[in-house]
Coordinates of C-alpha atoms in Angstrom, one line a residue:
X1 CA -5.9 22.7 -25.6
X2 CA -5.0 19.1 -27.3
X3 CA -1.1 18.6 -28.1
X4 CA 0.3 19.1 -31.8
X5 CA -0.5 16.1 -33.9
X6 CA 2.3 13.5 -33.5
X7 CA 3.4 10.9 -36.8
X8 CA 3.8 7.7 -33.9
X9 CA 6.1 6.1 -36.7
X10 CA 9.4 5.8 -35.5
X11 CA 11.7 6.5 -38.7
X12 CA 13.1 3.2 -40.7
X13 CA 16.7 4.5 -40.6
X14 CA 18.1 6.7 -37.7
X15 CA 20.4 9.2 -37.7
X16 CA 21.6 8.5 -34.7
X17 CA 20.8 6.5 -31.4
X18 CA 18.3 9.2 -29.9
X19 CA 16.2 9.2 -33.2
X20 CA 14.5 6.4 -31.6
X21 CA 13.7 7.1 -28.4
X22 CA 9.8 6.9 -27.7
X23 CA 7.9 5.3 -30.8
X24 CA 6.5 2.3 -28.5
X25 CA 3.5 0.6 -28.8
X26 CA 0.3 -0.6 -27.3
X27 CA -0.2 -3.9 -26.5
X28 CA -3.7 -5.4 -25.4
X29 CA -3.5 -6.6 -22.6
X30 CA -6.4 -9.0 -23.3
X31 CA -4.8 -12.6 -21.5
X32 CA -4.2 -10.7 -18.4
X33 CA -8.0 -8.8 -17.9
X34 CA -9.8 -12.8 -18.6
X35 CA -7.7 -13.7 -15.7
X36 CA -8.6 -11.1 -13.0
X37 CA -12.0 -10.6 -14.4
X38 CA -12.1 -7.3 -16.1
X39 CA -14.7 -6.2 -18.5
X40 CA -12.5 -3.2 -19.9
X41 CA -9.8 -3.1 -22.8
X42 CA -6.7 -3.3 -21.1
X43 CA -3.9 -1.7 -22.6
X44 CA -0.3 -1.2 -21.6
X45 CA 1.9 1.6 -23.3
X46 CA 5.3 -0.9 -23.5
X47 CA 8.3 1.6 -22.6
X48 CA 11.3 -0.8 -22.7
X49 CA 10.9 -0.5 -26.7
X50 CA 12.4 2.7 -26.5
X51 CA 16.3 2.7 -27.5
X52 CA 17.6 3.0 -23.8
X53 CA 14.9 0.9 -22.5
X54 CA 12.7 2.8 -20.6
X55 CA 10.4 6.1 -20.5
X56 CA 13.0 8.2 -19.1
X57 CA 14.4 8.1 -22.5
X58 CA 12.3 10.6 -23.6
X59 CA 12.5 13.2 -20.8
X60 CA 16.5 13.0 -20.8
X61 CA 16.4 13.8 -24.9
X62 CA 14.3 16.8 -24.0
X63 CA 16.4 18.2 -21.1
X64 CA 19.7 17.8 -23.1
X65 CA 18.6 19.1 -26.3
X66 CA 16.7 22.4 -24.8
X67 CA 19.4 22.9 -22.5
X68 CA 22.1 23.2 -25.6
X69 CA 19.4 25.6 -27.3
X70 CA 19.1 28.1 -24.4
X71 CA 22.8 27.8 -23.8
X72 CA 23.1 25.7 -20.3
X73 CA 24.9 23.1 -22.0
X74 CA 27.9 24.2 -23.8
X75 CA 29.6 21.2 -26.0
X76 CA 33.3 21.0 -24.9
X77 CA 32.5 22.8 -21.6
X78 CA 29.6 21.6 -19.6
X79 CA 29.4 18.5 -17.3
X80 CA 26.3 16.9 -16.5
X81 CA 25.3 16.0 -12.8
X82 CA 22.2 14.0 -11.7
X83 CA 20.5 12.3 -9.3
X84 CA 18.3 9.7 -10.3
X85 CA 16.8 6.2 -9.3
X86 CA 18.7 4.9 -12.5
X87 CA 16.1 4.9 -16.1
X88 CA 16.7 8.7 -16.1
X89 CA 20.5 8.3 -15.7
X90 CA 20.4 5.7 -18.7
X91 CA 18.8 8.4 -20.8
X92 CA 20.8 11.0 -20.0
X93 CA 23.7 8.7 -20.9
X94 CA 22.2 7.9 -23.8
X95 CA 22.1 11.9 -24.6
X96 CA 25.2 12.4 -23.5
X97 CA 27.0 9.9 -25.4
X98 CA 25.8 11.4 -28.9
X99 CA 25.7 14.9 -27.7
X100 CA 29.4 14.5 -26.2
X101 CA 29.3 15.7 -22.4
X102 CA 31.0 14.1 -19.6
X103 CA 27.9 12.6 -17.2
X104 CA 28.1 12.2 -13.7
X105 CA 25.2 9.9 -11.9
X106 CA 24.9 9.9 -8.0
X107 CA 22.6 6.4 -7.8
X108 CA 20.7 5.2 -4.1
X109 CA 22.6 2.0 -3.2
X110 CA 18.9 0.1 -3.4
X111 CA 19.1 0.5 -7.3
X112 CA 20.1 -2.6 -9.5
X113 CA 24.0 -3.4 -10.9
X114 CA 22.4 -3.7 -13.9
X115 CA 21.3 0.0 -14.4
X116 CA 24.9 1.3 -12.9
X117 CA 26.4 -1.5 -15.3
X118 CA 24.0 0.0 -18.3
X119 CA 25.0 3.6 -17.5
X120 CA 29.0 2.6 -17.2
X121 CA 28.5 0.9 -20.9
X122 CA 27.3 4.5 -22.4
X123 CA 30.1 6.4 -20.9
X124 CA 29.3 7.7 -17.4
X125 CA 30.7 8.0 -13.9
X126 CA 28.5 6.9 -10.8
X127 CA 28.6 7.2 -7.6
X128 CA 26.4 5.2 -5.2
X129 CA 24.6 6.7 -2.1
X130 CA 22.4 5.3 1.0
X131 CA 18.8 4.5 0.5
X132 CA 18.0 5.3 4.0
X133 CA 19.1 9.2 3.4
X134 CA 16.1 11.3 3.2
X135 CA 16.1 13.9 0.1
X136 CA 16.7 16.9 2.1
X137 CA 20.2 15.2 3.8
X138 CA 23.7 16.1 2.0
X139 CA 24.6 12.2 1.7
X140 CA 21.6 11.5 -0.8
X141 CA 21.8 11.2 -4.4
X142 CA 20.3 14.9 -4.8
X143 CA 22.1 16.3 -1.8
X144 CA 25.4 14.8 -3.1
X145 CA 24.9 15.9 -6.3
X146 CA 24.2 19.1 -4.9
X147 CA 27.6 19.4 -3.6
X148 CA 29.1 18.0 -6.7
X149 CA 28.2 20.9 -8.9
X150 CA 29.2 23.4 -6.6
X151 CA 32.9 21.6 -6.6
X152 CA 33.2 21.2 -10.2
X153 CA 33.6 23.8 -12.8
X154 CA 30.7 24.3 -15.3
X155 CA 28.9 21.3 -14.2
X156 CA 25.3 21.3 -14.9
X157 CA 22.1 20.1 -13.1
X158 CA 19.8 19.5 -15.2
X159 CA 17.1 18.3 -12.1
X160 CA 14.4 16.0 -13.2
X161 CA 12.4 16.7 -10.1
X162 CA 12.1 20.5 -11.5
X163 CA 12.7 21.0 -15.2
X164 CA 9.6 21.6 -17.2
X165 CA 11.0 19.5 -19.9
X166 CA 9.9 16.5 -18.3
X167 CA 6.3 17.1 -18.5
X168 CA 6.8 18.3 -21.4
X169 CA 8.2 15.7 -23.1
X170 CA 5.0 13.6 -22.4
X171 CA 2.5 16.1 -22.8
X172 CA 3.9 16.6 -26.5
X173 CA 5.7 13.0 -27.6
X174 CA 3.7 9.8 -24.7
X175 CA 0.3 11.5 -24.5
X176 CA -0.2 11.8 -28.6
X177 CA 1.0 8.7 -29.2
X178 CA -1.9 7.1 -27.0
X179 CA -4.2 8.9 -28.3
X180 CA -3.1 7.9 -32.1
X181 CA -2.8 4.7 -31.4
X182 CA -6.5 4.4 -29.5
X183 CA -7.9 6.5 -32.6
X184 CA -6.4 3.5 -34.8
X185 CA -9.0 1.6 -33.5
X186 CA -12.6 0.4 -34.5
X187 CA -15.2 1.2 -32.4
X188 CA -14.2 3.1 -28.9
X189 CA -11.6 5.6 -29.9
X190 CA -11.4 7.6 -26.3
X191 CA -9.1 7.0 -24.0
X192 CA -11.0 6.8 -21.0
X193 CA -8.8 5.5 -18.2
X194 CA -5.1 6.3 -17.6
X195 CA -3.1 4.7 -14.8
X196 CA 0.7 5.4 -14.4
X197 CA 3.2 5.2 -11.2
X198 CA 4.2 8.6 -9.9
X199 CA 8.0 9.2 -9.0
X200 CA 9.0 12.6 -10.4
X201 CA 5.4 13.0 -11.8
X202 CA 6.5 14.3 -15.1
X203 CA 4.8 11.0 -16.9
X204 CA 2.1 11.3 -15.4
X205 CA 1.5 15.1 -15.4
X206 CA 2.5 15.2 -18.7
X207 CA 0.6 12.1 -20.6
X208 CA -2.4 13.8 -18.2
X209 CA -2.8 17.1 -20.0
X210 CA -2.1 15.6 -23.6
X211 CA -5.0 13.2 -22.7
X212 CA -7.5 15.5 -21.2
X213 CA -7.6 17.3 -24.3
X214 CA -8.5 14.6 -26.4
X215 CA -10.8 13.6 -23.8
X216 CA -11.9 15.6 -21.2
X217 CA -14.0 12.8 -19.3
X218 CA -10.2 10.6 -19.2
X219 CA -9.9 9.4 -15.2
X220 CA -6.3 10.0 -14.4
X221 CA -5.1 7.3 -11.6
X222 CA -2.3 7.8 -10.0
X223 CA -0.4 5.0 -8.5
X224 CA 1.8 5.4 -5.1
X225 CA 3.9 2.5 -3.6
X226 CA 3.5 2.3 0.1
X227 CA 6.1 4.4 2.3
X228 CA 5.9 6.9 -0.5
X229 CA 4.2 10.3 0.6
X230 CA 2.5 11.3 -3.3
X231 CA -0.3 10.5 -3.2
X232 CA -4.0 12.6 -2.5
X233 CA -5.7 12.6 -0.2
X234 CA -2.4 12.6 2.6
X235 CA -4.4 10.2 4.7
X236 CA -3.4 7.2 1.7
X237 CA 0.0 7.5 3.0
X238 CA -0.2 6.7 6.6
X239 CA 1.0 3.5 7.5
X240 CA 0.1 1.3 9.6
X241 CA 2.0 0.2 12.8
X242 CA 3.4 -3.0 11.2
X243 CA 4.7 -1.0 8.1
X244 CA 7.9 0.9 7.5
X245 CA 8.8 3.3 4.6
X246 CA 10.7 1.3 2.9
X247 CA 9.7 -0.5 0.1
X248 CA 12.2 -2.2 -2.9
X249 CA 10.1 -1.3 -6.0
X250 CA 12.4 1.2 -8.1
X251 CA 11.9 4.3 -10.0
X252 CA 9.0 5.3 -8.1
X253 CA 7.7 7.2 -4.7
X254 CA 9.6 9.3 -2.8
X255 CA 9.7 11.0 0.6
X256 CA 9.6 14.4 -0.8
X257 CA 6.9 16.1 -3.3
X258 CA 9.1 17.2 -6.6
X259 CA 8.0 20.3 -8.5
X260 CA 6.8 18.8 -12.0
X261 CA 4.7 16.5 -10.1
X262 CA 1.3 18.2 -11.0
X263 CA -1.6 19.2 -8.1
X264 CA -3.6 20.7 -10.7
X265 CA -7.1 20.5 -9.7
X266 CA -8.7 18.1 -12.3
X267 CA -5.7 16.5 -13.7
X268 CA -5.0 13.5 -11.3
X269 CA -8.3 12.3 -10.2
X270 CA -7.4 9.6 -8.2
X271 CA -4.7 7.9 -6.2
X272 CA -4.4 4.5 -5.4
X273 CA -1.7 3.0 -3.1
X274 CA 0.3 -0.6 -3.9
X275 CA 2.9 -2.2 -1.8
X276 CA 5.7 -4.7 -3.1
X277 CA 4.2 -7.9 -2.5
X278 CA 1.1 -7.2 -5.2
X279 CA 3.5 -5.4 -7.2
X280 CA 6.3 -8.0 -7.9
X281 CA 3.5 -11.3 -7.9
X282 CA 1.7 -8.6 -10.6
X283 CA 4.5 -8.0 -12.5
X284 CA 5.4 -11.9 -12.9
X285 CA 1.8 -13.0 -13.8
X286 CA 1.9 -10.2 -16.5
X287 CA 5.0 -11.7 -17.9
X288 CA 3.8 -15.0 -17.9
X289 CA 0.4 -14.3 -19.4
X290 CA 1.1 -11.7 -21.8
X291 CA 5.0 -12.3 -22.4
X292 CA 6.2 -9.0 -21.7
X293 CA 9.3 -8.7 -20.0
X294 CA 9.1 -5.5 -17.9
X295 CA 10.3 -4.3 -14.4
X296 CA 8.7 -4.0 -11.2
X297 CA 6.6 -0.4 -11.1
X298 CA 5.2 -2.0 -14.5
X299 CA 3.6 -4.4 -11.8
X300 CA 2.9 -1.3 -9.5
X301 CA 1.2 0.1 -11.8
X302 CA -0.9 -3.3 -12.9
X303 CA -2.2 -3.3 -8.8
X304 CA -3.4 0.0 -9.0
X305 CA -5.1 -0.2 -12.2
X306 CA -6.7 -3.5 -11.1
X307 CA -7.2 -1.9 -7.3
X308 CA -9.3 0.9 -9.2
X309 CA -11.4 -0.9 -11.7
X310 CA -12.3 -3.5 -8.9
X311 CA -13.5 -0.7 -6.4
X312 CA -16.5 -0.3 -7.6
X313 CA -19.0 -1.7 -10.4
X314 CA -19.5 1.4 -12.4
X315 CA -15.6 1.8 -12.8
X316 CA -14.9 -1.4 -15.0
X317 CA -17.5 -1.2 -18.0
X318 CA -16.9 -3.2 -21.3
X319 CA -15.6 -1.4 -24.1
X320 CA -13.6 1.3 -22.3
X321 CA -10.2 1.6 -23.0
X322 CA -7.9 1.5 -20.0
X323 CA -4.0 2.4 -21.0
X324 CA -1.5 1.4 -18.1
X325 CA 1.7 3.0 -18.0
X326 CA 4.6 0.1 -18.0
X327 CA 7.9 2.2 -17.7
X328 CA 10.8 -0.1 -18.4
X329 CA 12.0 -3.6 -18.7
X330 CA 13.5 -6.6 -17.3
X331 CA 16.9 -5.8 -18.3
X332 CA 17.3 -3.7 -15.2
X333 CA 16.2 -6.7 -12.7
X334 CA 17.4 -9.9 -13.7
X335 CA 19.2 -10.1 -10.7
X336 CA 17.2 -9.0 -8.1
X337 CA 15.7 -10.7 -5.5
X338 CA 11.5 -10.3 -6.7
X339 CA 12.7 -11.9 -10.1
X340 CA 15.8 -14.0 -9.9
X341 CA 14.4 -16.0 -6.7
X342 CA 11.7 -17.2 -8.4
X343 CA 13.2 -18.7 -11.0
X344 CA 17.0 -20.4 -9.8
X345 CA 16.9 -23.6 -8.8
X346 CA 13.0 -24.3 -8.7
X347 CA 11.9 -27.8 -9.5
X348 CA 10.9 -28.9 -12.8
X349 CA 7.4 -28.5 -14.1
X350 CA 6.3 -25.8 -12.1
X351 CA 4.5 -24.4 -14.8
X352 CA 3.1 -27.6 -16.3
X353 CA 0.6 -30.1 -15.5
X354 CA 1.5 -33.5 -13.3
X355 CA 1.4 -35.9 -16.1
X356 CA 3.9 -34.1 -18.3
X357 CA 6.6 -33.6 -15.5
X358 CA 6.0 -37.1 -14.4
X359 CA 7.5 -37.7 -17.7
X360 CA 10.4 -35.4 -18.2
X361 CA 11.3 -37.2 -15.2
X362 CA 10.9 -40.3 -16.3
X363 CA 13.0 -39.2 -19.7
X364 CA 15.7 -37.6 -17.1
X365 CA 16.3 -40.9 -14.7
X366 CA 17.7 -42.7 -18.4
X367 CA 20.3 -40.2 -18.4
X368 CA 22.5 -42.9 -17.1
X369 CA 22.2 -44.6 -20.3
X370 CA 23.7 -42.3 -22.2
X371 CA 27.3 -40.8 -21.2
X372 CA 29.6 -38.6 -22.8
X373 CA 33.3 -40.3 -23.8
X374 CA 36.4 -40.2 -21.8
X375 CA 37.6 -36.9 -23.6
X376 CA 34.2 -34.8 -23.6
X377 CA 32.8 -35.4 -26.5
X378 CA 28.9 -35.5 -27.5
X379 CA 27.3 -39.0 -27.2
X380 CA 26.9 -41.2 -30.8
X381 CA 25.1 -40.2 -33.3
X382 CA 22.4 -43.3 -32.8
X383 CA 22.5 -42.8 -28.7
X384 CA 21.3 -38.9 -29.4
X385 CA 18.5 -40.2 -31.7
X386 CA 17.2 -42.6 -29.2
X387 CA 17.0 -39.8 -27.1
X388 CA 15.2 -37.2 -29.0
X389 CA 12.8 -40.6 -29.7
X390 CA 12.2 -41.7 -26.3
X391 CA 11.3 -37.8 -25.5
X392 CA 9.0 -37.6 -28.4
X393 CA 7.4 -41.2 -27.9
X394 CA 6.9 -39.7 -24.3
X395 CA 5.1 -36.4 -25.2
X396 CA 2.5 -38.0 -27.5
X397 CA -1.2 -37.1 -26.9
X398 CA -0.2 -35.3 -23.6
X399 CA -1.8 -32.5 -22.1
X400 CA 0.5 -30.0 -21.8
X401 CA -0.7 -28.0 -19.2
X402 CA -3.0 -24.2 -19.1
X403 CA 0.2 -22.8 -21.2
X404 CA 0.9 -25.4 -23.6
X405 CA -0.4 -27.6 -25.7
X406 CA -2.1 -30.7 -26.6
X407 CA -0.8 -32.9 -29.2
X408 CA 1.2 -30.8 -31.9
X409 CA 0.6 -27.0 -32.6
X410 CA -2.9 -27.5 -31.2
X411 CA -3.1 -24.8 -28.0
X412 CA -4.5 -25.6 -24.8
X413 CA -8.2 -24.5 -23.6

């Protein structure tokens, strides 16, 4: 059965912070297929536009608000608990804020300071737990929490790995807004392909069903880091001898199967596997090329779609639409190794051509020339003019470089 009919309009003026969570948009993806050779519309579903930044903004307004209505959460009573990889404790801060409960977040030590930092901002506690601690063990995030709410009086799990309110929330708010966004179009108005990481599997499972209905031919690919145990058939997650089960991607994988994560015959096609290295060079070639600043699974997610259209001839067809799930943004990562590494202290010009860095650096050895005073202040007037004329004498009729431009306003080929 297709999901209700969604208005995808986020409203102009909110009531309150949680009145614009989901509401995000599809962007073509158009730069990014040219480049790796792909015949099919490329589309990615942009998350981070949500208020708290990510898709888990939409499962942790569900969970909160059906909770209150069947009486688990009771305002001025109740204490929220939960374990999560970080974009569901943002959420649920988020939720928790307006809705007034005290939040508690047990965190894996991997995770970034800037999602603890994000979560502390909206009002919550957190507590930080080893990576290496399987799911099951009492000194994880889940087994901690575990032992939390049994020590603390009318403190509440609401446990993304088993609430039907995750699914839910996609089936009924992510899934219809594809589809209304896809029917927007000219021409092709099917969603055809899907591809989305799996971590609880509530995205996925979700967006899945709402999609099915509008079109039951859809392919559903799921996408597994390597080390994770999801994916189908088991044999995709043996590793070789080399390999260990760790990997540093976040919000995905895990080492356990949770509930909401769908084996529904019919609903999950496929699975595809991606490890770090394709994820995080992905993940920076989609920023550079289509200027969308999201987080690493969004580049997870990019391998598998591009693994899976690549596999075969009859997979990647022109005109098919192909929506890509990109969960969150950049916001949680700036620091992190994959990103931050990439960027400090490289040389200049490493994203333009020869001729134009040869310049800059010719501009940049005249910086003796020009000196601030004794007391700090800016150069004179006429020594910042030559400057800014030397620069611009220096840039005329240059190429540029693959993302530039030559000449003024004129783009590159």
């Amino acid at each position: 059965m297709a999901p209700a009919t969604l208005n995808p309009t986020r409203p102009l003026v909110l009531d309150h912070a949680l009145d614009g969570v989901g509401y995000t948009p599809l962007c073509r993806l158009d730069r990014l297929a040219k480049a790796h050779g792909i015949k099919s519309n490329l589309f990615g579903k942009v998350e981070f536009m949500s208020i708290g930044g990510s898709v888990k903004d939409r499962i942790a307004k569900r969970m909160v608000e059906q909770a209150e209505k069947d009486g688990v959460l009771i305002p001025g009573k109740s204490v929220v608990i939960e374990p999560t990889s970080g974009n569901t404790g943002v959420g649920l801060a988020l939720a928790c804020a307006v809705h007034g409960y005290p939040l508690i977040i047990t965190l894996p030590e991997k995770m970034s300071m800037e999602k603890e930092l994000t979560m502390r901002a909206l009002g919550a506690e957190i507590i930080r737990t080893p990576t290496a601690a399987a799911s099951a063990s009492p000194l994880s995030n889940i087994g901690l929490a575990k032992r939390l709410k049994d020590a603390i009086p009318n403190a509440v799990i609401l446990n993304q790995y088993t609430n039907p309110n995750n699914p839910l929330a996609h089936e009924f708010g992510t899934g219809p807004e594809i589809i209304a966004a896809i029917e927007s179009l000219p021409g092709n108005q099917r969603v055809d392909v899907f591809v989305a990481g799996a971590g609880t599997g509530g995205t996925i499972s979700g967006t899945a069903r709402a999609l099915k209905g509008h079109n039951r031919d859809c392919t559903v690919v799921g996408v597994d880091p390597r080390g994770s145990i999801l994916a189908l058939p088991e044999s995709l997650n043996v590793l070789k001898e080399s390999e260990d089960s760790s990997y540093q991607v976040e919000g995905i994988g895990y080492d356990f199967v949770p509930e909401v994560l769908s084996r529904e015959p019919g609903l999950i096609d496929q699975w595809v596997k991606a490890n770090d290295e394709d994820s995080f060079k992905l993940v920076r070639d989609l920023m550079k090329r289509e200027a969308l600043l999201v987080g690493g699974s969004s580049g997870t997610a990019i391998a598998g779609a591009l693994r899976w259209l690549k596999a075969s001839p009859e997979r990647d067809v022109e005109g098919q639409n192909v929506v890509i799930m990109l969960p969150d943004g950049l916001r949680n990562y700036m620091t992190k190794p994959w990103f931050a590494d990439g960027l400090t202290g490289r040389e200049i010009g490493a994203d333009l051509s020869p001729e134009v860095t040869a310049r800059i650096n010719k501009v940049l050895a005249d910086n003796h020339k020009y000196s601030l005073s004794a007391n700090g202040d800016v150069p004179t007037e006429d020594k910042v003019e030559e400057a800014v004329s030397a620069l611009a004498e220096t840039m005329k009729d240059v190429t540029v470089g693959t993302r530039g431009v030559n000449g003024i306003g004129k783009v590159a080929a």
